[in-house]
Short mmCIF file of C-alpha atoms and ligand atoms in Angstrom, two decimals:
data_model
loop_
_atom_site.label_atom_id
_atom_site.label_comp_id
_atom_site.label_asym_id
_atom_site.label_seq_id
_atom_site.Cartn_x
_atom_site.Cartn_y
_atom_site.Cartn_z
CA MET A 1 10.08 11.01 -15.92
CA THR A 2 7.85 9.02 -17.69
CA SER A 3 5.44 10.52 -19.58
CA PRO A 4 1.28 10.35 -17.97
CA ARG A 5 -0.56 7.32 -18.99
CA LYS A 6 -2.12 7.58 -22.78
CA HIS A 7 -5.29 6.05 -21.62
CA GLY A 8 -7.73 6.40 -18.47
CA ILE A 9 -6.50 4.10 -15.58
CA THR A 10 -9.46 1.01 -16.51
CA THR A 11 -8.66 1.43 -20.60
CA THR A 12 -4.51 0.75 -19.67
CA LEU A 13 -5.75 -1.80 -16.82
CA LEU A 14 -8.10 -4.09 -18.99
CA HIS A 15 -5.38 -3.77 -22.80
CA SER A 16 -2.32 -3.65 -21.09
CA ASP A 17 -1.76 -7.92 -20.67
CA ARG A 18 -2.67 -7.95 -24.47
CA LEU A 19 -0.83 -5.10 -25.59
CA GLY A 20 2.42 -6.97 -24.61
CA ASN A 21 2.12 -9.52 -27.40
CA PRO A 22 1.61 -12.47 -25.08
CA GLU A 23 1.40 -16.52 -26.49
CA HIS A 24 -1.90 -16.78 -29.30
CA GLY A 25 -3.18 -13.48 -29.05
CA SER A 26 -4.17 -14.49 -25.72
CA LEU A 27 -5.92 -11.24 -23.69
CA HIS A 28 -4.62 -12.42 -20.08
CA LYS A 29 -0.61 -13.15 -19.63
CA PRO A 30 -0.74 -16.46 -19.01
CA ILE A 31 0.32 -17.79 -15.65
CA HIS A 32 4.01 -19.16 -16.24
CA THR A 33 4.76 -22.34 -13.63
CA SER A 34 8.41 -23.13 -14.81
CA ILE A 35 10.96 -21.67 -11.78
CA ALA A 36 13.85 -21.77 -14.03
CA TYR A 37 14.59 -20.64 -17.40
CA GLY A 38 17.33 -22.62 -20.22
CA TYR A 39 19.40 -20.77 -22.73
CA ASP A 40 21.27 -21.79 -26.04
CA LYS A 41 23.93 -19.48 -25.41
CA ALA A 42 26.08 -19.58 -22.46
CA GLU A 43 26.90 -15.92 -23.00
CA ASP A 44 23.36 -15.07 -22.68
CA LEU A 45 22.70 -16.17 -19.91
CA ALA A 46 26.03 -14.41 -18.38
CA ALA A 47 24.39 -11.43 -19.32
CA VAL A 48 20.91 -11.63 -17.75
CA PHE A 49 23.14 -12.60 -14.33
CA GLN A 50 25.09 -9.54 -15.34
CA ASN A 51 21.56 -7.38 -16.01
CA ARG A 52 23.53 -6.29 -19.44
CA LYS A 53 20.16 -8.37 -20.97
CA LYS A 54 16.66 -8.37 -20.29
CA GLY A 55 15.53 -12.23 -19.58
CA TYR A 56 14.55 -15.04 -16.46
CA ALA A 57 17.10 -16.91 -14.66
CA TYR A 58 15.08 -18.47 -11.70
CA ALA A 59 11.23 -17.17 -10.50
CA ARG A 60 12.17 -15.96 -6.55
CA GLN A 61 13.18 -12.52 -8.75
CA SER A 62 11.59 -12.57 -11.73
CA ASN A 63 8.59 -14.13 -13.44
CA PRO A 64 6.88 -13.40 -16.86
CA THR A 65 3.03 -13.07 -15.36
CA VAL A 66 4.33 -11.04 -12.08
CA ALA A 67 6.17 -9.25 -14.77
CA ALA A 68 2.79 -7.97 -16.40
CA VAL A 69 1.45 -7.19 -13.20
CA GLU A 70 4.25 -5.19 -12.11
CA THR A 71 3.60 -3.07 -15.53
CA LYS A 72 0.49 -2.35 -14.37
CA VAL A 73 1.18 -1.36 -11.33
CA THR A 74 3.33 0.85 -12.54
CA ALA A 75 0.77 2.19 -15.05
CA LEU A 76 -1.55 2.62 -11.97
CA GLU A 77 1.01 4.67 -9.88
CA GLY A 78 2.34 6.80 -12.52
CA GLY A 79 5.87 5.68 -11.52
CA THR A 80 9.28 4.49 -13.80
CA GLY A 81 8.91 1.06 -12.77
CA THR A 82 7.74 -1.62 -10.43
CA VAL A 83 8.93 -5.09 -8.06
CA CYS A 84 6.02 -7.27 -7.02
CA PHE A 85 6.26 -9.12 -3.73
CA GLY A 86 4.41 -11.81 -2.19
CA THR A 87 2.88 -9.76 0.43
CA GLY A 88 2.58 -6.11 0.79
CA MET A 89 4.39 -6.88 4.08
CA ALA A 90 6.81 -7.82 1.97
CA ALA A 91 7.19 -5.13 -0.43
CA LEU A 92 7.11 -2.93 3.07
CA ALA A 93 10.47 -4.93 4.87
CA ALA A 94 12.09 -5.10 1.48
CA ALA A 95 11.69 -0.77 0.87
CA VAL A 96 13.74 -0.45 4.44
CA GLN A 97 15.95 -3.61 4.09
CA ALA A 98 17.06 -2.91 0.61
CA PHE A 99 17.77 0.92 1.57
CA LEU A 100 19.00 1.19 4.82
CA ARG A 101 21.99 0.26 7.09
CA LYS A 102 22.70 -0.36 9.90
CA GLY A 103 22.38 3.14 11.52
CA ASP A 104 20.36 5.06 9.65
CA HIS A 105 17.07 6.88 11.12
CA ILE A 106 13.77 5.81 9.72
CA VAL A 107 10.58 8.59 11.23
CA ALA A 108 7.51 6.89 10.57
CA SER A 109 3.84 8.00 11.15
CA ARG A 110 2.57 6.68 14.78
CA TYR A 111 -0.74 5.84 13.14
CA LEU A 112 0.47 3.23 10.72
CA PHE A 113 -1.27 -0.43 9.55
CA GLY A 114 -0.35 -2.24 13.48
CA ASN A 115 1.84 -4.19 11.44
CA THR A 116 4.12 -2.38 9.59
CA ALA A 117 4.65 -0.69 13.34
CA SER A 118 5.71 -4.08 14.46
CA MET A 119 7.74 -4.78 11.77
CA LEU A 120 9.57 -1.30 11.97
CA ASN A 121 10.14 -1.80 16.16
CA THR A 122 11.77 -5.39 14.71
CA PHE A 123 14.14 -3.44 12.31
CA ALA A 124 14.89 -1.25 15.85
CA LEU A 125 16.79 -4.18 17.16
CA THR A 126 18.48 -4.91 14.28
CA GLY A 127 20.67 -1.56 14.44
CA ILE A 128 18.07 0.96 11.84
CA ASP A 129 16.59 3.31 14.42
CA VAL A 130 12.49 4.34 14.44
CA ASP A 131 10.84 7.37 15.66
CA PHE A 132 7.02 7.47 15.11
CA VAL A 133 5.39 10.89 14.84
CA ASP A 134 2.18 12.18 14.53
CA ALA A 135 2.36 12.90 10.35
CA THR A 136 -0.63 14.67 10.32
CA GLU A 137 1.67 17.62 10.22
CA ALA A 138 5.06 17.93 8.38
CA ALA A 139 6.49 20.30 11.36
CA ASN A 140 6.44 17.02 14.09
CA VAL A 141 8.44 15.31 11.40
CA ALA A 142 11.01 17.68 10.68
CA ALA A 143 11.36 17.84 14.56
CA ALA A 144 11.88 14.17 14.74
CA LEU A 145 14.41 14.08 11.68
CA ARG A 146 18.34 13.65 12.55
CA PRO A 147 21.54 13.66 10.50
CA GLU A 148 20.91 9.67 10.43
CA THR A 149 17.59 9.70 9.22
CA ARG A 150 17.41 8.23 5.29
CA MET A 151 13.78 7.37 5.38
CA VAL A 152 10.59 8.84 6.47
CA LEU A 153 7.65 6.15 6.16
CA VAL A 154 3.24 7.61 5.73
CA GLU A 155 0.16 5.76 4.85
CA THR A 156 -1.87 8.38 2.55
CA ILE A 157 -5.14 7.77 5.05
CA ALA A 158 -4.59 5.76 8.53
CA ASN A 159 -6.09 3.05 9.41
CA PRO A 160 -8.31 2.58 11.59
CA VAL A 161 -8.89 5.96 12.33
CA THR A 162 -8.48 7.75 9.27
CA GLN A 163 -5.71 10.29 10.29
CA VAL A 164 -4.80 11.32 6.55
CA ALA A 165 -0.71 12.43 6.96
CA ASP A 166 0.52 16.13 5.69
CA LEU A 167 1.75 14.08 2.72
CA ALA A 168 2.81 16.85 0.74
CA GLY A 169 4.34 19.26 3.30
CA ILE A 170 6.32 15.70 4.09
CA GLY A 171 7.09 15.40 0.39
CA GLU A 172 8.67 18.83 0.36
CA LEU A 173 10.42 18.34 3.50
CA CYS A 174 12.45 14.93 2.37
CA ARG A 175 13.01 16.57 -1.27
CA ALA A 176 14.89 19.49 0.72
CA ARG A 177 16.72 16.65 2.91
CA GLY A 178 17.40 14.41 0.55
CA LEU A 179 15.58 11.74 2.30
CA LEU A 180 13.99 8.76 0.74
CA TYR A 181 10.13 9.06 1.00
CA VAL A 182 8.19 5.83 1.23
CA VAL A 183 4.05 6.66 0.62
CA ASP A 184 1.38 3.41 1.43
CA ASN A 185 -1.43 4.50 -0.70
CA THR A 186 -3.25 1.25 -0.11
CA LEU A 187 -6.05 2.60 1.05
CA THR A 188 -5.97 4.52 -1.44
CA SER A 189 -4.01 3.33 -4.83
CA GLY A 190 -3.28 5.05 -7.57
CA VAL A 191 -6.82 5.29 -8.93
CA LEU A 192 -7.64 7.69 -5.72
CA PHE A 193 -4.53 9.37 -5.06
CA GLN A 194 -1.06 9.87 -7.53
CA THR A 195 1.93 9.89 -4.80
CA ARG A 196 3.70 11.23 -7.08
CA ASN A 197 2.04 14.83 -6.70
CA VAL A 198 3.56 14.46 -3.15
CA HIS A 199 6.90 14.20 -4.48
CA ALA A 200 7.21 10.46 -2.65
CA THR A 201 9.90 8.11 -3.47
CA PHE A 202 8.25 4.70 -3.12
CA SER A 203 4.59 4.24 -3.84
CA VAL A 204 4.05 1.24 -1.70
CA ASN A 205 0.60 -1.20 -2.09
CA SER A 206 -0.57 -4.32 -0.96
CA LEU A 207 -2.03 -5.54 -3.75
CA SER A 208 -4.10 -8.26 -1.35
CA LYS A 209 -6.42 -5.27 -0.82
CA HIS A 210 -8.03 -3.14 -3.46
CA PHE A 211 -6.27 -3.89 -5.92
CA GLY A 212 -6.91 -7.15 -6.57
CA GLY A 213 -9.74 -6.58 -4.33
CA HIS A 214 -11.41 -10.32 -4.52
CA GLY A 215 -9.57 -11.20 -1.10
CA ASP A 216 -8.61 -14.55 -2.97
CA ALA A 217 -5.20 -13.50 -3.83
CA LEU A 218 -2.00 -11.86 -1.56
CA GLY A 219 0.11 -9.43 -3.23
CA GLY A 220 2.61 -7.00 -2.41
CA SER A 221 4.51 -4.04 -4.73
CA VAL A 222 6.63 -1.30 -4.58
CA THR A 223 6.61 1.55 -7.36
CA ASP A 224 10.17 4.08 -7.99
CA MET A 225 8.21 7.39 -8.26
CA GLY A 226 11.35 9.33 -10.64
CA THR A 227 11.59 11.23 -8.08
CA CYS A 228 14.64 10.75 -6.72
CA ASP A 229 18.32 11.39 -8.04
CA TRP A 230 19.67 7.25 -7.14
CA THR A 231 22.85 9.37 -8.42
CA ARG A 232 23.67 11.01 -4.87
CA TYR A 233 21.82 8.73 -2.48
CA PRO A 234 24.70 6.92 -0.42
CA ASN A 235 23.25 3.03 -0.11
CA ILE A 236 23.55 1.76 -3.82
CA PHE A 237 25.34 -0.99 -3.41
CA GLU A 238 28.73 -1.54 -6.15
CA ALA A 239 27.48 -3.76 -7.46
CA TYR A 240 24.44 -1.64 -9.17
CA ALA A 241 26.28 1.95 -9.14
CA SER A 242 26.81 2.13 -12.74
CA ALA A 243 23.13 0.83 -14.27
CA ASP A 244 21.57 3.50 -15.58
CA PRO A 245 20.46 5.58 -12.87
CA ALA A 246 16.58 5.57 -13.30
CA GLN A 247 16.90 1.44 -13.48
CA ARG A 248 19.51 1.70 -10.08
CA ALA A 249 16.98 1.78 -6.89
CA LEU A 250 14.59 -0.79 -8.72
CA LEU A 251 17.38 -2.87 -9.98
CA GLN A 252 18.73 -2.62 -5.80
CA LEU A 253 14.77 -3.62 -4.50
CA ARG A 254 15.03 -6.87 -6.88
CA LYS A 255 18.25 -8.15 -5.71
CA LYS A 256 18.47 -7.11 -2.24
CA GLY A 257 15.36 -6.97 -1.20
CA LEU A 258 13.50 -9.58 -2.95
CA ARG A 259 16.35 -12.46 -4.21
CA ASP A 260 18.06 -12.20 -0.89
CA PHE A 261 14.57 -12.50 1.40
CA GLY A 262 13.17 -13.91 -1.00
CA GLY A 263 9.20 -12.33 -0.24
CA THR A 264 8.19 -13.50 -4.18
CA LEU A 265 4.99 -13.28 -5.73
CA SER A 266 3.24 -16.61 -6.80
CA ALA A 267 2.65 -17.22 -10.89
CA GLN A 268 -0.70 -17.95 -9.84
CA ALA A 269 -1.60 -15.04 -7.08
CA ALA A 270 -0.25 -12.53 -9.33
CA HIS A 271 -2.83 -14.06 -12.81
CA SER A 272 -5.63 -13.40 -9.96
CA LEU A 273 -3.99 -9.83 -8.43
CA SER A 274 -4.45 -8.66 -12.30
CA VAL A 275 -7.74 -10.04 -13.03
CA GLY A 276 -8.69 -8.55 -10.27
CA SER A 277 -7.24 -4.79 -10.81
CA GLU A 278 -9.54 -5.07 -13.85
CA THR A 279 -12.72 -3.52 -12.41
CA LEU A 280 -10.24 -1.19 -9.62
CA ALA A 281 -11.56 1.72 -10.49
CA LEU A 282 -15.45 0.51 -10.84
CA ARG A 283 -15.44 -0.96 -7.52
CA LEU A 284 -13.51 1.91 -5.67
CA GLU A 285 -16.19 4.32 -7.09
CA ARG A 286 -19.01 2.42 -5.45
CA SER A 287 -17.08 1.66 -2.63
CA CYS A 288 -16.15 5.33 -1.76
CA ALA A 289 -19.93 6.24 -2.47
CA ASN A 290 -21.16 3.46 -0.43
CA ALA A 291 -18.57 4.95 2.52
CA GLN A 292 -19.93 8.71 2.30
CA ALA A 293 -23.69 7.26 2.59
CA LEU A 294 -22.58 5.03 5.98
CA ALA A 295 -20.60 7.72 7.22
CA GLU A 296 -23.01 10.13 7.10
CA ALA A 297 -26.02 7.32 8.20
CA LEU A 298 -23.85 6.43 11.55
CA ALA A 299 -22.90 10.49 12.38
CA ALA A 300 -27.04 10.71 12.02
CA HIS A 301 -27.18 7.96 14.30
CA PRO A 302 -28.86 9.01 17.93
CA ALA A 303 -26.59 5.76 19.33
CA VAL A 304 -23.20 6.34 18.00
CA GLY A 305 -20.91 8.24 19.26
CA ALA A 306 -18.49 9.00 16.67
CA VAL A 307 -17.61 8.81 13.08
CA HIS A 308 -14.45 8.96 11.95
CA TYR A 309 -14.13 9.26 7.68
CA PRO A 310 -12.54 11.96 6.01
CA GLY A 311 -15.31 12.81 3.45
CA LEU A 312 -16.83 14.04 6.75
CA PRO A 313 -17.03 17.90 6.97
CA ALA A 314 -16.18 17.74 10.90
CA HIS A 315 -13.07 15.24 9.59
CA PRO A 316 -9.94 17.02 11.12
CA GLN A 317 -8.44 16.43 7.61
CA HIS A 318 -11.52 17.00 5.28
CA ALA A 319 -10.27 19.88 3.43
CA ARG A 320 -6.73 18.06 2.89
CA ALA A 321 -8.39 14.99 1.37
CA LYS A 322 -10.58 16.33 -0.66
CA ALA A 323 -7.37 18.61 -1.73
CA LEU A 324 -5.70 15.34 -2.53
CA PHE A 325 -7.89 12.10 -3.26
CA ARG A 326 -9.91 12.08 -5.69
CA ARG A 327 -12.47 10.15 -3.25
CA PRO A 328 -12.09 10.12 0.31
CA GLY A 329 -11.58 6.53 0.41
CA THR A 330 -13.36 3.19 1.12
CA LEU A 331 -12.35 2.89 4.96
CA LEU A 332 -14.39 4.62 8.32
CA SER A 333 -14.76 3.89 11.75
CA PHE A 334 -17.47 4.29 14.74
CA GLU A 335 -17.68 4.08 17.86
CA LEU A 336 -20.76 3.77 20.16
CA ARG A 337 -22.12 6.09 22.52
CA ASP A 338 -22.52 3.01 24.35
CA ALA A 339 -19.50 1.24 24.39
CA ALA A 340 -20.79 -2.09 26.37
CA SER A 341 -23.17 -2.37 23.12
CA THR A 342 -20.79 -2.94 20.13
CA PHE A 343 -20.38 -7.05 20.12
CA ALA A 344 -24.44 -7.20 20.10
CA VAL A 345 -24.67 -4.65 17.91
CA LEU A 346 -21.76 -6.59 15.47
CA ASP A 347 -23.39 -9.82 15.67
CA ARG A 348 -26.56 -8.70 14.97
CA LEU A 349 -25.22 -7.53 11.24
CA LYS A 350 -26.08 -9.73 8.65
CA VAL A 351 -24.65 -8.27 5.31
CA ALA A 352 -21.04 -6.99 6.99
CA VAL A 353 -19.01 -9.98 7.12
CA LEU A 354 -16.65 -9.80 11.15
CA SER A 355 -13.92 -10.15 9.05
CA SER A 356 -9.83 -8.49 9.51
CA ASN A 357 -9.15 -7.58 5.77
CA LEU A 358 -10.01 -4.62 4.16
CA GLY A 359 -10.14 -3.26 0.49
CA ASP A 360 -12.66 -6.47 -0.29
CA SER A 361 -15.64 -6.51 -2.67
CA ARG A 362 -17.91 -7.07 0.48
CA THR A 363 -18.09 -5.01 3.81
CA LEU A 364 -15.96 -6.02 6.07
CA VAL A 365 -16.11 -4.87 9.98
CA ILE A 366 -13.80 -5.80 12.94
CA PRO A 367 -13.52 -4.45 16.81
CA VAL A 368 -10.13 -3.10 16.60
CA ALA A 369 -9.14 -3.74 19.85
CA GLN A 370 -9.75 -6.58 21.05
CA THR A 371 -8.43 -8.01 17.39
CA ILE A 372 -6.25 -6.63 15.03
CA PHE A 373 -4.70 -4.24 17.63
CA TRP A 374 -4.74 -6.34 20.55
CA GLU A 375 -1.23 -7.04 20.43
CA LEU A 376 -0.03 -3.73 21.29
CA GLY A 377 -1.91 -2.94 24.30
CA PRO A 378 -3.85 -0.10 25.73
CA GLU A 379 -1.04 2.16 26.00
CA ARG A 380 -0.01 1.89 22.70
CA ARG A 381 -3.67 2.08 21.27
CA ARG A 382 -4.12 5.21 23.74
CA GLU A 383 -1.11 6.78 21.80
CA MET A 384 -2.69 6.25 18.26
CA GLY A 385 -5.86 7.43 18.79
CA ILE A 386 -7.76 4.02 19.08
CA ALA A 387 -10.81 4.01 21.09
CA GLU A 388 -11.08 0.38 23.31
CA SER A 389 -14.99 0.50 21.52
CA LEU A 390 -13.77 1.49 17.91
CA VAL A 391 -14.94 -0.42 15.12
CA ARG A 392 -13.66 -0.19 11.57
CA VAL A 393 -15.83 -0.80 8.43
CA SER A 394 -14.18 -1.75 4.83
CA VAL A 395 -17.30 -0.58 2.84
CA GLY A 396 -17.66 -2.76 -0.21
CA ILE A 397 -19.76 -2.70 -3.37
CA GLU A 398 -23.38 -3.61 -1.95
CA ASP A 399 -26.41 -2.54 -3.14
CA THR A 400 -25.99 1.24 -1.23
CA GLU A 401 -29.71 0.58 0.32
CA ASP A 402 -29.04 -2.96 1.74
CA LEU A 403 -25.40 -2.14 3.72
CA VAL A 404 -26.88 1.80 5.00
CA GLY A 405 -30.08 -1.01 6.16
CA ASP A 406 -28.35 -3.34 7.54
CA PHE A 407 -25.94 -1.46 10.10
CA LEU A 408 -29.18 0.58 10.71
CA GLN A 409 -31.12 -2.82 11.98
CA ALA A 410 -28.59 -3.28 14.06
CA LEU A 411 -27.81 0.05 16.17
CA GLY A 412 -31.63 -0.93 16.04
C1 PLP B 501 -2.91 -5.26 4.37
C2 PLP B 501 -1.72 -3.73 4.53
C3 PLP B 501 -0.47 -4.41 4.66
C4 PLP B 501 -0.21 -5.50 4.16
O1 PLP B 501 -0.41 -6.32 3.28
P1 PLP B 501 -0.47 -8.00 3.53
O2 PLP B 501 -0.50 -7.53 1.64
O3 PLP B 501 -0.91 -8.17 4.09
O4 PLP B 501 0.75 -8.02 3.91
C5 PLP B 501 0.52 -3.02 4.35
N1 PLP B 501 -0.32 -1.85 4.87
C6 PLP B 501 -1.06 -1.27 4.89
C7 PLP B 501 -1.50 0.00 4.42
C8 PLP B 501 -2.77 -2.31 4.59
O5 PLP B 501 -3.73 -2.35 4.77
#
C-alpha cells in the first residue's frame, strides 16, 4: 500500500505537474501531441515493449500528458496506480474485459448508471453472466454469489434516486471471498469518499463529471487501490504474471483493457481535465452546500411529493452516507405531487439548464424516465425505483440564493 498523501488534496492537485519536473519549469504538464516515440538504441525500444523499462512507444496505451493525469487521479483516490481512458464507459468496460473471462459471473447493483447497466447486459450476451441486486444490503449480494462469481460492481451514490450501497458490508464480503470489488466513485470522487476504506479493488471514475467539472472534456479512470493480492487472482495473463505483483493488474489493464480495445484518453482532453481538477475540492464544497440547501427547500415545498438526497434525515441511507462520505454529494432528485405539471415547471427554470450531464459547475436538470432511462422501458424503471415523474438535479456552484430562488419561482 502507498502512504497517505503528504498534503491536502487541493495542494496535491495544484502542484503535482510541477513536481514532476516538466520542461522549462512549466506549471502545467505540456500537451504532448506525438503519437509515436523514437529511440536511439534498439535495446531500449525492446526493453520498453517488454515492460523492463519505463517509456512511451505508441500513444494508444500511454502518453506523458495522460500519465500526468493518472498521477493526479492516483493521489486523489489514494491508490497505487491508475490507467486513464477516453470516457468513463471505456474505463468500466476495460475493468470488466481485462479481468473476466467467458463463464465468469458479476453481481452488480440494480441501481446503476443506465449505460453501465446496458453495458453489463451486452457482456451477458458474450458469456460473462450478470445478476443485478439491491446493493443497499450486502446480504442481497451474498445471496447472488455463485462459485463462478469473480466481480462485484457498485456505485457509491446511485443516479438518479441516490441510494447508497452497503459499501462497507460488500467490501467485507468481497475480501472474504476473494472477489474483485469495483466501486464507481464518480458521484463522490476521492474528495468525498476514499474507496480504500471499504477495501475496493478498483476505484473507477468518469473524469467527465466532477474531476474535470466544466463539461468540456470526456475521460475515465481505473485506480488500483492496492487491496488485492494479485498473485492469488486466477485471470492474470501469462505475459504479466512475472511482473511485480503490485503492478500486475495495472499492466494487464493497460494492455488488455486499453491497448487492445483502444479507448484512449487524448492529450488535449487530459489537459482540460487536469486544469479543471485543480478546483475539484472547492467546487464540491460549494455544490454540496447548494445541494443540501436545495434539497431542504424542495422538501419543504407543498408542490413537491418526494425528494431523494442522502443529506436529508428522511433518506433511507442518511446515517450510512454520513458515516462514509465527507459530504452527501451534489446529486438529488424529486417528484412533484402533480406529475402532469413536471415539464411546465422545468420549462420555467431560468438558472438551471435542461441537460443530460452531471458533475458540471452549472446546475443541470433532467426528467429521467423520458430521457436517460427511456430505453430501459417502464418495467426496468420500476425495478430501479424510478418514478415516471422523477426529475434529477445535478447541483452546481451557482450562488445559493440564485439557485434555490430559481426552483421556488419555477414551482410557483
Ligand atoms: C457519467 C457516468 C459514467 C460514464 O462516464 P462517461 O465519461 O460519460 O463515459 C459512469 N458512471 C457514472 C456513475 C456516471 O455518472
